[in-house]
Amino acid sequence: MRSTDARSQEAATRRFQEIVTHWTEDPDAFIRAAARYFGIAEAELVDELDAGKTLSDVAREHGRTREGLIAALVRAA
């Protein structure tokens, strides 16, 4: 019988693969979800990223957290 840790790891790996597949099939969904979390327009987010900012930079500037962004992206996937 497999341990709980092994089953948890397998479940996490499957969920990660589902998320990657989702973003690969609809890459604009990533920008939509992130912009929605930040409370800004998609075009504004793209401009900020094109200017060299990271998602963490954008999160901080809009009073959000990196962890919150990750949670929002996982929920949107």
PDB file of C-alpha atoms in Angstrom:
ATOM      1  CA  MET A   1       0.000   0.000   0.000  1.00  0.00           C
ATOM      2  CA  ARG A   2       1.277   3.485  -0.868  1.00  0.00           C
ATOM      3  CA  SER A   3       1.781   6.057   1.829  1.00  0.00           C
ATOM      4  CA  THR A   4      -0.441   9.086   2.233  1.00  0.00           C
ATOM      5  CA  ASP A   5       2.519  11.281   1.246  1.00  0.00           C
ATOM      6  CA  ALA A   6       2.964   9.373  -2.020  1.00  0.00           C
ATOM      7  CA  ARG A   7      -0.749   9.647  -2.828  1.00  0.00           C
ATOM      8  CA  SER A   8      -0.718  13.362  -1.991  1.00  0.00           C
ATOM      9  CA  GLN A   9       2.300  13.895  -4.232  1.00  0.00           C
ATOM     10  CA  GLU A  10       0.636  12.017  -7.092  1.00  0.00           C
ATOM     11  CA  ALA A  11      -2.538  14.095  -6.694  1.00  0.00           C
ATOM     12  CA  ALA A  12      -0.515  17.320  -6.660  1.00  0.00           C
ATOM     13  CA  THR A  13       1.366  16.223  -9.774  1.00  0.00           C
ATOM     14  CA  ARG A  14      -1.899  15.432 -11.597  1.00  0.00           C
ATOM     15  CA  ARG A  15      -3.365  18.828 -10.618  1.00  0.00           C
ATOM     16  CA  PHE A  16      -0.216  20.602 -11.798  1.00  0.00           C
ATOM     17  CA  GLN A  17      -0.457  18.799 -15.152  1.00  0.00           C
ATOM     18  CA  GLU A  18      -4.124  19.841 -15.473  1.00  0.00           C
ATOM     19  CA  ILE A  19      -3.195  23.469 -14.813  1.00  0.00           C
ATOM     20  CA  VAL A  20      -0.354  23.428 -17.345  1.00  0.00           C
ATOM     21  CA  THR A  21      -2.664  21.880 -19.939  1.00  0.00           C
ATOM     22  CA  HIS A  22      -5.307  24.554 -19.289  1.00  0.00           C
ATOM     23  CA  TRP A  23      -2.874  27.450 -19.717  1.00  0.00           C
ATOM     24  CA  THR A  24      -1.337  25.819 -22.813  1.00  0.00           C
ATOM     25  CA  GLU A  25      -4.750  25.454 -24.456  1.00  0.00           C
ATOM     26  CA  ASP A  26      -5.792  29.047 -23.643  1.00  0.00           C
ATOM     27  CA  PRO A  27      -2.730  31.184 -22.872  1.00  0.00           C
ATOM     28  CA  ASP A  28      -4.822  34.379 -22.761  1.00  0.00           C
ATOM     29  CA  ALA A  29      -6.713  32.898 -19.813  1.00  0.00           C
ATOM     30  CA  PHE A  30      -3.558  33.345 -17.719  1.00  0.00           C
ATOM     31  CA  ILE A  31      -3.455  37.091 -18.445  1.00  0.00           C
ATOM     32  CA  ARG A  32      -7.218  37.409 -17.865  1.00  0.00           C
ATOM     33  CA  ALA A  33      -7.027  35.659 -14.501  1.00  0.00           C
ATOM     34  CA  ALA A  34      -3.975  37.616 -13.335  1.00  0.00           C
ATOM     35  CA  ALA A  35      -5.424  40.964 -14.445  1.00  0.00           C
ATOM     36  CA  ARG A  36      -8.712  40.169 -12.716  1.00  0.00           C
ATOM     37  CA  TYR A  37      -6.852  39.367  -9.489  1.00  0.00           C
ATOM     38  CA  PHE A  38      -4.877  42.622  -9.705  1.00  0.00           C
ATOM     39  CA  GLY A  39      -8.022  44.597 -10.548  1.00  0.00           C
ATOM     40  CA  ILE A  40      -6.559  46.023 -13.752  1.00  0.00           C
ATOM     41  CA  ALA A  41      -7.216  45.743 -17.482  1.00  0.00           C
ATOM     42  CA  GLU A  42      -5.515  42.946 -19.391  1.00  0.00           C
ATOM     43  CA  ALA A  43      -3.786  45.509 -21.632  1.00  0.00           C
ATOM     44  CA  GLU A  44      -2.368  47.274 -18.575  1.00  0.00           C
ATOM     45  CA  LEU A  45      -0.951  44.007 -17.250  1.00  0.00           C
ATOM     46  CA  VAL A  46       0.617  43.196 -20.616  1.00  0.00           C
ATOM     47  CA  ASP A  47       2.152  46.695 -20.746  1.00  0.00           C
ATOM     48  CA  GLU A  48       3.615  46.275 -17.259  1.00  0.00           C
ATOM     49  CA  LEU A  49       5.076  42.868 -18.135  1.00  0.00           C
ATOM     50  CA  ASP A  50       6.451  44.216 -21.425  1.00  0.00           C
ATOM     51  CA  ALA A  51       8.137  47.000 -19.413  1.00  0.00           C
ATOM     52  CA  GLY A  52      10.086  44.321 -17.551  1.00  0.00           C
ATOM     53  CA  LYS A  53       8.051  44.004 -14.367  1.00  0.00           C
ATOM     54  CA  THR A  54       7.508  40.586 -12.850  1.00  0.00           C
ATOM     55  CA  LEU A  55       4.126  39.333 -11.718  1.00  0.00           C
ATOM     56  CA  SER A  56       5.367  39.777  -8.144  1.00  0.00           C
ATOM     57  CA  ASP A  57       6.204  43.428  -8.913  1.00  0.00           C
ATOM     58  CA  VAL A  58       2.729  44.011 -10.312  1.00  0.00           C
ATOM     59  CA  ALA A  59       1.133  42.261  -7.338  1.00  0.00           C
ATOM     60  CA  ARG A  60       2.973  44.482  -4.844  1.00  0.00           C
ATOM     61  CA  GLU A  61       2.142  47.653  -6.785  1.00  0.00           C
ATOM     62  CA  HIS A  62      -1.553  46.795  -6.650  1.00  0.00           C
ATOM     63  CA  GLY A  63      -1.593  45.780  -2.995  1.00  0.00           C
ATOM     64  CA  ARG A  64      -1.753  42.072  -3.754  1.00  0.00           C
ATOM     65  CA  THR A  65       0.462  39.133  -2.839  1.00  0.00           C
ATOM     66  CA  ARG A  66       2.338  36.535  -4.823  1.00  0.00           C
ATOM     67  CA  GLU A  67       0.577  33.809  -2.858  1.00  0.00           C
ATOM     68  CA  GLY A  68      -2.809  35.337  -3.637  1.00  0.00           C
ATOM     69  CA  LEU A  69      -1.933  35.443  -7.319  1.00  0.00           C
ATOM     70  CA  ILE A  70      -0.947  31.789  -7.285  1.00  0.00           C
ATOM     71  CA  ALA A  71      -4.231  30.880  -5.595  1.00  0.00           C
ATOM     72  CA  ALA A  72      -6.203  32.948  -8.123  1.00  0.00           C
ATOM     73  CA  LEU A  73      -4.446  31.284 -11.051  1.00  0.00           C
ATOM     74  CA  VAL A  74      -5.022  27.806  -9.644  1.00  0.00           C
ATOM     75  CA  ARG A  75      -8.729  28.589  -9.121  1.00  0.00           C
ATOM     76  CA  ALA A  76      -9.015  29.886 -12.682  1.00  0.00           C
ATOM     77  CA  ALA A  77      -7.423  26.797 -14.212  1.00  0.00           C
TER      78      ALA A  77
END
